[in-house]
XYZ file of N, CA and C in Angstrom:
279
model
N -11.303 156.597 155.457
C -11.788 157.928 155.138
C -12.116 158.169 153.584
N -13.009 159.025 153.438
C -13.371 159.008 152.167
C -14.580 157.965 151.900
N -15.115 157.942 150.580
C -16.085 157.020 150.164
C -17.305 157.494 150.383
N -18.399 156.366 150.593
C -19.685 156.980 150.898
C -19.901 157.665 152.270
N -20.728 158.322 152.302
C -21.315 158.934 153.482
C -21.989 158.112 154.408
N -21.151 157.465 155.228
C -21.569 156.297 156.096
C -22.408 156.840 157.334
N -22.161 157.835 157.998
C -23.116 158.041 159.081
C -24.462 158.508 158.453
N -24.341 159.351 157.253
C -25.650 159.526 156.599
C -26.510 158.329 156.090
N -25.819 157.477 155.768
C -26.210 156.306 155.345
C -27.117 155.510 156.457
N -26.312 155.468 157.373
C -26.781 154.933 158.688
C -28.090 155.507 159.424
N -27.790 156.900 159.434
C -29.005 157.881 159.864
C -30.323 157.676 158.876
N -30.042 157.379 157.813
C -31.129 157.268 156.587
C -31.722 155.740 156.603
N -31.209 155.016 157.251
C -31.619 153.327 157.425
C -31.381 152.621 156.165
N -30.214 153.139 155.431
C -29.759 152.485 154.130
C -28.933 151.525 154.369
N -28.469 151.092 155.591
C -27.601 149.821 155.832
C -28.237 148.808 156.504
N -28.328 147.686 155.757
C -28.853 146.491 156.437
C -27.679 145.865 156.989
N -26.560 145.670 156.691
C -25.404 144.755 157.294
C -24.295 145.510 157.074
N -23.482 145.081 158.212
C -21.978 145.419 157.986
C -21.304 144.263 158.167
N -20.196 144.021 157.470
C -19.522 142.678 157.391
C -17.862 143.113 157.844
N -17.546 142.273 158.945
C -16.316 142.579 159.233
C -15.335 141.198 158.996
N -14.045 141.253 158.360
C -13.343 140.231 157.914
C -12.358 139.936 158.739
N -11.700 141.131 159.666
C -10.539 140.977 160.400
C -10.811 141.804 161.526
N -10.204 141.591 162.705
C -10.399 142.322 163.887
C -9.861 143.746 163.614
N -9.027 144.025 162.642
C -8.694 145.398 162.427
C -9.429 145.997 161.688
N -10.350 145.333 160.864
C -11.448 146.344 160.055
C -12.447 146.551 161.100
N -12.719 146.052 162.248
C -13.521 146.410 163.141
C -13.290 147.809 163.826
N -11.859 147.943 163.989
C -11.027 149.008 164.766
C -11.233 150.077 163.884
N -10.637 149.759 162.376
C -10.703 150.894 161.366
C -12.018 151.520 161.213
N -13.139 150.518 161.218
C -14.491 151.100 161.181
C -15.051 152.014 162.191
N -14.626 151.611 163.222
C -15.059 152.560 164.449
C -14.438 153.717 164.403
N -13.228 153.796 164.029
C -12.523 155.306 164.096
C -12.928 156.082 162.829
N -13.207 155.187 161.755
C -13.985 156.128 160.707
C -15.303 156.573 160.948
N -15.994 155.906 161.561
C -17.362 156.349 161.933
C -17.402 157.530 162.676
N -16.427 157.192 163.841
C -16.456 158.672 164.820
C -15.800 159.743 164.248
N -14.811 159.442 163.263
C -14.240 160.671 162.508
C -15.003 161.373 161.779
N -15.951 160.798 161.416
C -17.063 161.407 160.362
C -18.313 161.737 161.126
N -18.413 161.852 162.487
C -19.418 162.378 163.285
C -20.411 161.320 163.648
N -20.301 160.061 163.308
C -21.184 159.017 163.806
C -20.698 158.325 165.004
N -21.389 157.084 165.454
C -20.792 156.565 166.435
C -21.447 154.820 166.144
N -20.937 154.038 167.110
C -21.202 152.881 166.889
C -22.667 152.534 167.412
N -23.262 153.227 168.415
C -24.548 153.129 168.823
C -25.428 153.071 167.495
N -25.048 153.777 166.267
C -25.988 153.770 165.261
C -26.123 152.519 164.531
N -25.512 151.725 165.176
C -25.614 150.092 164.451
C -26.614 149.324 165.072
N -27.376 149.875 166.055
C -28.145 148.964 166.760
C -29.218 148.272 165.906
N -29.734 148.617 164.886
C -30.572 147.965 163.931
C -29.934 147.364 162.832
N -28.630 147.366 162.401
C -27.792 146.890 161.899
C -27.296 145.556 161.840
N -27.534 144.282 160.979
C -26.785 143.225 161.299
C -25.422 143.329 161.081
N -24.816 142.632 161.973
C -23.403 142.754 162.222
C -22.830 141.127 161.819
N -22.257 141.164 160.801
C -21.600 139.591 160.269
C -20.084 139.618 160.387
N -19.767 138.648 160.722
C -18.122 138.513 161.096
C -17.827 137.222 160.424
N -16.442 137.196 159.815
C -16.039 135.835 159.464
C -15.550 135.000 160.035
N -15.089 135.257 161.379
C -14.655 134.161 162.246
C -14.859 134.824 163.719
N -14.573 133.870 164.730
C -14.909 133.929 166.039
C -13.891 135.208 166.807
N -12.564 135.273 165.984
C -11.722 136.365 166.690
C -12.280 137.846 166.205
N -12.707 137.751 164.975
C -13.144 139.067 164.435
C -14.619 139.277 165.239
N -15.338 138.548 165.671
C -16.651 138.602 166.366
C -16.201 139.051 167.604
N -15.381 138.560 168.364
C -14.989 138.942 169.592
C -14.569 140.389 169.640
N -13.639 140.762 168.579
C -13.218 142.126 168.543
C -14.620 143.216 168.405
N -15.693 142.671 167.611
C -16.879 143.520 167.271
C -17.413 143.426 168.780
N -17.467 142.548 169.428
C -18.251 142.470 170.648
C -17.582 143.212 171.640
N -16.185 143.307 171.639
C -15.530 144.316 172.576
C -15.741 145.637 172.285
N -16.223 146.080 171.026
C -16.530 147.492 170.653
C -18.200 147.504 171.015
N -18.689 146.545 171.597
C -20.112 146.760 172.011
C -21.048 146.433 170.763
N -20.672 145.796 169.848
C -21.544 145.336 168.806
C -22.276 143.991 168.819
N -23.371 143.885 168.559
C -24.116 142.700 168.561
C -23.970 141.855 167.308
N -23.193 140.779 167.450
C -22.855 140.084 166.352
C -24.005 138.966 165.960
N -24.503 139.068 164.795
C -25.677 138.262 164.327
C -25.145 136.955 163.479
N -24.163 137.054 162.810
C -23.905 136.082 161.835
C -22.225 135.745 161.979
N -22.135 134.480 162.099
C -20.498 133.831 162.108
C -20.665 132.794 161.236
N -19.940 132.525 160.286
C -20.340 131.101 159.416
C -19.425 130.085 160.260
N -19.888 128.842 159.843
C -19.315 127.629 160.505
C -17.815 127.552 159.756
N -17.788 127.686 158.522
C -16.503 127.597 157.875
C -16.077 129.227 157.617
N -14.925 129.476 157.879
C -14.547 130.902 157.719
C -14.009 131.179 156.458
N -15.084 131.091 155.625
C -14.765 131.571 154.125
C -15.779 132.643 153.900
N -15.425 133.392 152.834
C -16.375 134.470 152.400
C -17.662 133.678 151.579
N -17.698 132.647 150.983
C -18.780 132.116 150.678
C -19.737 131.540 151.770
N -19.152 131.012 152.739
C -19.808 130.663 153.902
C -20.613 131.764 154.337
N -19.781 133.034 154.517
C -20.324 134.001 155.090
C -21.579 134.734 154.535
N -21.458 134.616 152.974
C -22.442 135.311 152.256
C -23.729 134.345 152.499
N -23.541 132.847 152.435
C -24.679 132.130 152.581
C -25.379 132.267 154.012
N -24.536 132.309 154.991
C -25.192 132.479 156.568
C -25.853 133.901 156.311
N -25.338 134.909 155.753
C -25.949 136.201 155.893
C -27.289 136.243 155.048
N -27.389 135.480 153.877
C -28.391 135.294 153.064
C -29.515 134.333 153.837
N -29.124 133.446 154.717
C -29.990 132.643 155.603
C -30.478 133.479 156.578
N -29.893 134.349 157.265
C -30.182 135.558 158.194
C -31.504 136.194 157.654
N -31.207 136.751 156.606
C -32.124 137.939 155.969
C -33.330 136.694 155.436
N -33.267 135.719 155.438
C -34.501 134.931 154.780
C -35.346 134.388 156.262
N -34.676 134.849 157.288
C -35.259 134.446 158.635
C -35.230 132.951 159.049
N -33.879 132.428 158.625
C -33.456 131.096 159.098
C -32.557 131.254 160.244
N -32.417 130.119 160.828
C -31.401 130.138 162.036
C -30.138 130.191 161.445
N -29.103 130.946 162.036
C -27.737 130.962 161.757
C -26.934 131.085 162.908
N -25.679 130.700 162.782
C -24.839 130.898 163.916
C -24.316 132.370 164.038
N -24.173 132.613 165.734
C -23.810 133.783 165.987
C -22.945 133.613 167.363
């Protein structure tokens, strides 16, 4: 709760990616978005990146299309894979 107007930013096309680091972060994000009048359907054009396969499975369970999962489950690797994704290079998902 609080912080940036997430639904407004999504409606305005201002969000390119959402990064999830844990399974709980997926759940809390979903709750916050719904509480603020948004829905996960708003993420159809947003790149979803997850730190590891368990987090990716949680995101998929919420109906999200995961586009990036690093081979090494580190923040550095996640950022590198996300940069490759936006550069149009193949990445793990």
